[in-house]
JSON list of C-alpha atoms in Angstrom, two decimals:
[
{"chain": "A", "resi": 1, "resn": "MET", "atom": "CA", "xyz": [63.76, 59.40, 25.73]},
{"chain": "A", "resi": 2, "resn": "VAL", "atom": "CA", "xyz": [61.10, 62.05, 26.12]},
{"chain": "A", "resi": 3, "resn": "TRP", "atom": "CA", "xyz": [57.89, 61.73, 28.14]},
{"chain": "A", "resi": 4, "resn": "VAL", "atom": "CA", "xyz": [54.89, 63.51, 26.61]},
{"chain": "A", "resi": 5, "resn": "ASP", "atom": "CA", "xyz": [51.33, 63.95, 27.83]},
{"chain": "A", "resi": 6, "resn": "VAL", "atom": "CA", "xyz": [48.73, 63.59, 25.08]},
{"chain": "A", "resi": 7, "resn": "GLU", "atom": "CA", "xyz": [45.30, 65.05, 25.79]},
{"chain": "A", "resi": 8, "resn": "ILE", "atom": "CA", "xyz": [42.42, 63.23, 24.12]},
{"chain": "A", "resi": 9, "resn": "ASP", "atom": "CA", "xyz": [38.85, 64.52, 23.98]},
{"chain": "A", "resi": 10, "resn": "GLY", "atom": "CA", "xyz": [36.71, 62.17, 26.05]},
{"chain": "A", "resi": 11, "resn": "LEU", "atom": "CA", "xyz": [39.41, 61.08, 28.52]},
{"chain": "A", "resi": 12, "resn": "ASN", "atom": "CA", "xyz": [39.55, 62.66, 31.98]},
{"chain": "A", "resi": 13, "resn": "SER", "atom": "CA", "xyz": [43.35, 62.71, 32.04]},
{"chain": "A", "resi": 14, "resn": "PRO", "atom": "CA", "xyz": [46.10, 62.75, 29.41]},
{"chain": "A", "resi": 15, "resn": "ILE", "atom": "CA", "xyz": [47.85, 59.63, 28.13]},
{"chain": "A", "resi": 16, "resn": "CYS", "atom": "CA", "xyz": [51.50, 59.60, 29.14]},
{"chain": "A", "resi": 17, "resn": "ALA", "atom": "CA", "xyz": [53.72, 58.29, 26.32]},
{"chain": "A", "resi": 18, "resn": "MET", "atom": "CA", "xyz": [57.44, 57.91, 25.72]},
{"chain": "A", "resi": 19, "resn": "ILE", "atom": "CA", "xyz": [59.13, 58.74, 22.42]},
{"chain": "A", "resi": 20, "resn": "THR", "atom": "CA", "xyz": [62.72, 59.15, 21.32]},
{"chain": "A", "resi": 21, "resn": "GLU", "atom": "CA", "xyz": [64.39, 62.56, 21.41]},
{"chain": "A", "resi": 22, "resn": "LYS", "atom": "CA", "xyz": [64.98, 62.27, 17.66]},
{"chain": "A", "resi": 23, "resn": "SER", "atom": "CA", "xyz": [61.25, 61.69, 17.02]},
{"chain": "A", "resi": 24, "resn": "SER", "atom": "CA", "xyz": [60.36, 64.62, 19.26]},
{"chain": "A", "resi": 25, "resn": "GLN", "atom": "CA", "xyz": [62.62, 66.89, 17.19]},
{"chain": "A", "resi": 26, "resn": "ARG", "atom": "CA", "xyz": [61.50, 65.46, 13.84]},
{"chain": "A", "resi": 27, "resn": "LEU", "atom": "CA", "xyz": [57.84, 66.00, 14.75]},
{"chain": "A", "resi": 28, "resn": "ALA", "atom": "CA", "xyz": [58.63, 69.48, 16.13]},
{"chain": "A", "resi": 29, "resn": "LEU", "atom": "CA", "xyz": [56.46, 68.78, 19.17]},
{"chain": "A", "resi": 30, "resn": "THR", "atom": "CA", "xyz": [55.17, 71.85, 20.97]},
{"chain": "A", "resi": 31, "resn": "LEU", "atom": "CA", "xyz": [52.41, 72.46, 23.51]},
{"chain": "A", "resi": 32, "resn": "GLY", "atom": "CA", "xyz": [49.02, 72.28, 21.83]},
{"chain": "A", "resi": 33, "resn": "ARG", "atom": "CA", "xyz": [50.26, 70.56, 18.66]},
{"chain": "A", "resi": 34, "resn": "VAL", "atom": "CA", "xyz": [47.78, 68.11, 17.15]},
{"chain": "A", "resi": 35, "resn": "VAL", "atom": "CA", "xyz": [49.23, 64.60, 16.81]},
{"chain": "A", "resi": 36, "resn": "MET", "atom": "CA", "xyz": [48.02, 61.11, 15.95]},
{"chain": "A", "resi": 37, "resn": "LEU", "atom": "CA", "xyz": [48.44, 58.52, 18.69]},
{"chain": "A", "resi": 38, "resn": "LEU", "atom": "CA", "xyz": [48.47, 54.82, 17.83]},
{"chain": "A", "resi": 39, "resn": "ILE", "atom": "CA", "xyz": [47.81, 52.35, 20.64]},
{"chain": "A", "resi": 40, "resn": "LYS", "atom": "CA", "xyz": [47.97, 48.66, 19.81]},
{"chain": "A", "resi": 41, "resn": "ALA", "atom": "CA", "xyz": [45.54, 46.27, 21.52]},
{"chain": "A", "resi": 42, "resn": "PRO", "atom": "CA", "xyz": [48.26, 44.27, 23.37]},
{"chain": "A", "resi": 43, "resn": "TRP", "atom": "CA", "xyz": [49.29, 47.52, 25.10]},
{"chain": "A", "resi": 44, "resn": "ILE", "atom": "CA", "xyz": [45.84, 47.84, 26.70]},
{"chain": "A", "resi": 45, "resn": "LYS", "atom": "CA", "xyz": [45.55, 45.71, 29.82]},
{"chain": "A", "resi": 46, "resn": "LEU", "atom": "CA", "xyz": [42.50, 45.07, 31.94]},
{"chain": "A", "resi": 47, "resn": "ASN", "atom": "CA", "xyz": [43.72, 46.13, 35.34]},
{"chain": "A", "resi": 48, "resn": "THR", "atom": "CA", "xyz": [42.61, 45.46, 38.90]},
{"chain": "A", "resi": 49, "resn": "SER", "atom": "CA", "xyz": [45.23, 47.61, 40.62]},
{"chain": "A", "resi": 50, "resn": "ASN", "atom": "CA", "xyz": [45.95, 51.31, 40.39]},
{"chain": "A", "resi": 51, "resn": "THR", "atom": "CA", "xyz": [49.21, 52.65, 39.03]},
{"chain": "A", "resi": 52, "resn": "THR", "atom": "CA", "xyz": [50.24, 56.27, 38.72]},
{"chain": "A", "resi": 53, "resn": "VAL", "atom": "CA", "xyz": [49.68, 56.83, 34.98]},
{"chain": "A", "resi": 54, "resn": "ASN", "atom": "CA", "xyz": [47.41, 55.77, 32.13]},
{"chain": "A", "resi": 55, "resn": "ASN", "atom": "CA", "xyz": [44.59, 54.31, 34.23]},
{"chain": "A", "resi": 56, "resn": "PHE", "atom": "CA", "xyz": [41.04, 54.67, 32.95]},
{"chain": "A", "resi": 57, "resn": "VAL", "atom": "CA", "xyz": [37.64, 53.24, 33.84]},
{"chain": "A", "resi": 58, "resn": "GLY", "atom": "CA", "xyz": [35.28, 52.27, 31.04]},
{"chain": "A", "resi": 59, "resn": "LYS", "atom": "CA", "xyz": [32.34, 49.97, 30.40]},
{"chain": "A", "resi": 60, "resn": "VAL", "atom": "CA", "xyz": [32.54, 46.58, 28.72]},
{"chain": "A", "resi": 61, "resn": "ALA", "atom": "CA", "xyz": [30.90, 46.96, 25.29]},
{"chain": "A", "resi": 62, "resn": "SER", "atom": "CA", "xyz": [31.55, 43.46, 23.94]},
{"chain": "A", "resi": 63, "resn": "ILE", "atom": "CA", "xyz": [33.59, 40.33, 24.58]},
{"chain": "A", "resi": 64, "resn": "ASN", "atom": "CA", "xyz": [34.83, 37.96, 21.89]},
{"chain": "A", "resi": 65, "resn": "GLN", "atom": "CA", "xyz": [37.10, 35.24, 23.30]},
{"chain": "A", "resi": 66, "resn": "ASN", "atom": "CA", "xyz": [40.32, 37.07, 24.32]},
{"chain": "A", "resi": 67, "resn": "GLU", "atom": "CA", "xyz": [39.25, 40.46, 22.97]},
{"chain": "A", "resi": 68, "resn": "VAL", "atom": "CA", "xyz": [37.35, 42.95, 25.11]},
{"chain": "A", "resi": 69, "resn": "MET", "atom": "CA", "xyz": [35.92, 46.18, 23.71]},
{"chain": "A", "resi": 70, "resn": "VAL", "atom": "CA", "xyz": [35.81, 48.88, 26.40]},
{"chain": "A", "resi": 71, "resn": "SER", "atom": "CA", "xyz": [33.95, 52.18, 25.95]},
{"chain": "A", "resi": 72, "resn": "LEU", "atom": "CA", "xyz": [35.15, 55.38, 27.61]},
{"chain": "A", "resi": 73, "resn": "ASN", "atom": "CA", "xyz": [32.74, 58.19, 26.77]},
{"chain": "A", "resi": 74, "resn": "LYS", "atom": "CA", "xyz": [32.85, 58.32, 22.95]},
{"chain": "A", "resi": 75, "resn": "ILE", "atom": "CA", "xyz": [36.12, 56.35, 22.64]},
{"chain": "A", "resi": 76, "resn": "GLN", "atom": "CA", "xyz": [36.40, 52.57, 22.25]},
{"chain": "A", "resi": 77, "resn": "PHE", "atom": "CA", "xyz": [39.51, 50.62, 23.24]},
{"chain": "A", "resi": 78, "resn": "CYS", "atom": "CA", "xyz": [40.21, 47.01, 22.32]},
{"chain": "A", "resi": 79, "resn": "ALA", "atom": "CA", "xyz": [42.03, 45.09, 25.05]},
{"chain": "A", "resi": 80, "resn": "THR", "atom": "CA", "xyz": [43.44, 41.61, 24.66]},
{"chain": "A", "resi": 81, "resn": "THR", "atom": "CA", "xyz": [43.55, 39.13, 27.53]},
{"chain": "A", "resi": 82, "resn": "GLU", "atom": "CA", "xyz": [45.68, 36.08, 28.25]},
{"chain": "A", "resi": 83, "resn": "SER", "atom": "CA", "xyz": [42.58, 33.92, 28.68]},
{"chain": "A", "resi": 84, "resn": "SER", "atom": "CA", "xyz": [38.88, 34.14, 27.91]},
{"chain": "A", "resi": 85, "resn": "LEU", "atom": "CA", "xyz": [37.11, 36.67, 30.07]},
{"chain": "A", "resi": 86, "resn": "GLU", "atom": "CA", "xyz": [33.62, 36.18, 31.43]},
{"chain": "A", "resi": 87, "resn": "ALA", "atom": "CA", "xyz": [32.09, 39.50, 32.35]},
{"chain": "A", "resi": 88, "resn": "GLU", "atom": "CA", "xyz": [28.73, 41.14, 32.00]},
{"chain": "A", "resi": 89, "resn": "LEU", "atom": "CA", "xyz": [28.24, 43.76, 29.34]},
{"chain": "A", "resi": 90, "resn": "ASP", "atom": "CA", "xyz": [27.99, 47.38, 30.48]},
{"chain": "A", "resi": 91, "resn": "ILE", "atom": "CA", "xyz": [29.85, 46.80, 33.77]},
{"chain": "A", "resi": 92, "resn": "GLU", "atom": "CA", "xyz": [32.63, 49.19, 34.72]},
{"chain": "A", "resi": 93, "resn": "ILE", "atom": "CA", "xyz": [36.13, 47.83, 34.24]},
{"chain": "A", "resi": 94, "resn": "LYS", "atom": "CA", "xyz": [39.59, 49.31, 34.82]},
{"chain": "A", "resi": 95, "resn": "LEU", "atom": "CA", "xyz": [42.13, 49.35, 32.04]},
{"chain": "A", "resi": 96, "resn": "GLN", "atom": "CA", "xyz": [45.69, 50.55, 31.78]},
{"chain": "A", "resi": 97, "resn": "LEU", "atom": "CA", "xyz": [47.67, 51.60, 28.74]},
{"chain": "A", "resi": 98, "resn": "THR", "atom": "CA", "xyz": [51.09, 49.98, 29.01]},
{"chain": "A", "resi": 99, "resn": "GLN", "atom": "CA", "xyz": [54.22, 49.92, 26.90]},
{"chain": "A", "resi": 100, "resn": "ASN", "atom": "CA", "xyz": [55.15, 46.80, 25.00]},
{"chain": "A", "resi": 101, "resn": "ARG", "atom": "CA", "xyz": [58.36, 45.70, 26.74]},
{"chain": "A", "resi": 102, "resn": "SER", "atom": "CA", "xyz": [60.02, 44.40, 23.58]},
{"chain": "A", "resi": 103, "resn": "PHE", "atom": "CA", "xyz": [59.28, 47.72, 21.82]},
{"chain": "A", "resi": 104, "resn": "TRP", "atom": "CA", "xyz": [60.79, 49.86, 24.58]},
{"chain": "A", "resi": 105, "resn": "ARG", "atom": "CA", "xyz": [63.77, 47.53, 25.03]},
{"chain": "A", "resi": 106, "resn": "ARG", "atom": "CA", "xyz": [65.04, 48.50, 21.56]},
{"chain": "A", "resi": 107, "resn": "TYR", "atom": "CA", "xyz": [65.54, 52.11, 22.69]},
{"chain": "A", "resi": 108, "resn": "LYS", "atom": "CA", "xyz": [67.45, 51.49, 25.94]}
]
């Protein structure tokens, strides 16, 4: 496995992601290379504690049952929650990008 930092305009720090060595070679990853990053909603968690990577603070843009839209500068993330969330719009909220455990388990 290879850890890569992906810089995204509008985020104050890079997103740390893990890919396979084979994918890294196939994509010919180099510093400064432009890539597309896909983040699925279940991998975005609303977070009350700090961890060392992939923590961001945004504002709640909308809430629809278990789906929360969070704005970070000009980027919008969609987070899913286990239960309905009651929060005010435009309040700051922490979120963390996590890996889907079943996805990563396939590569161990």
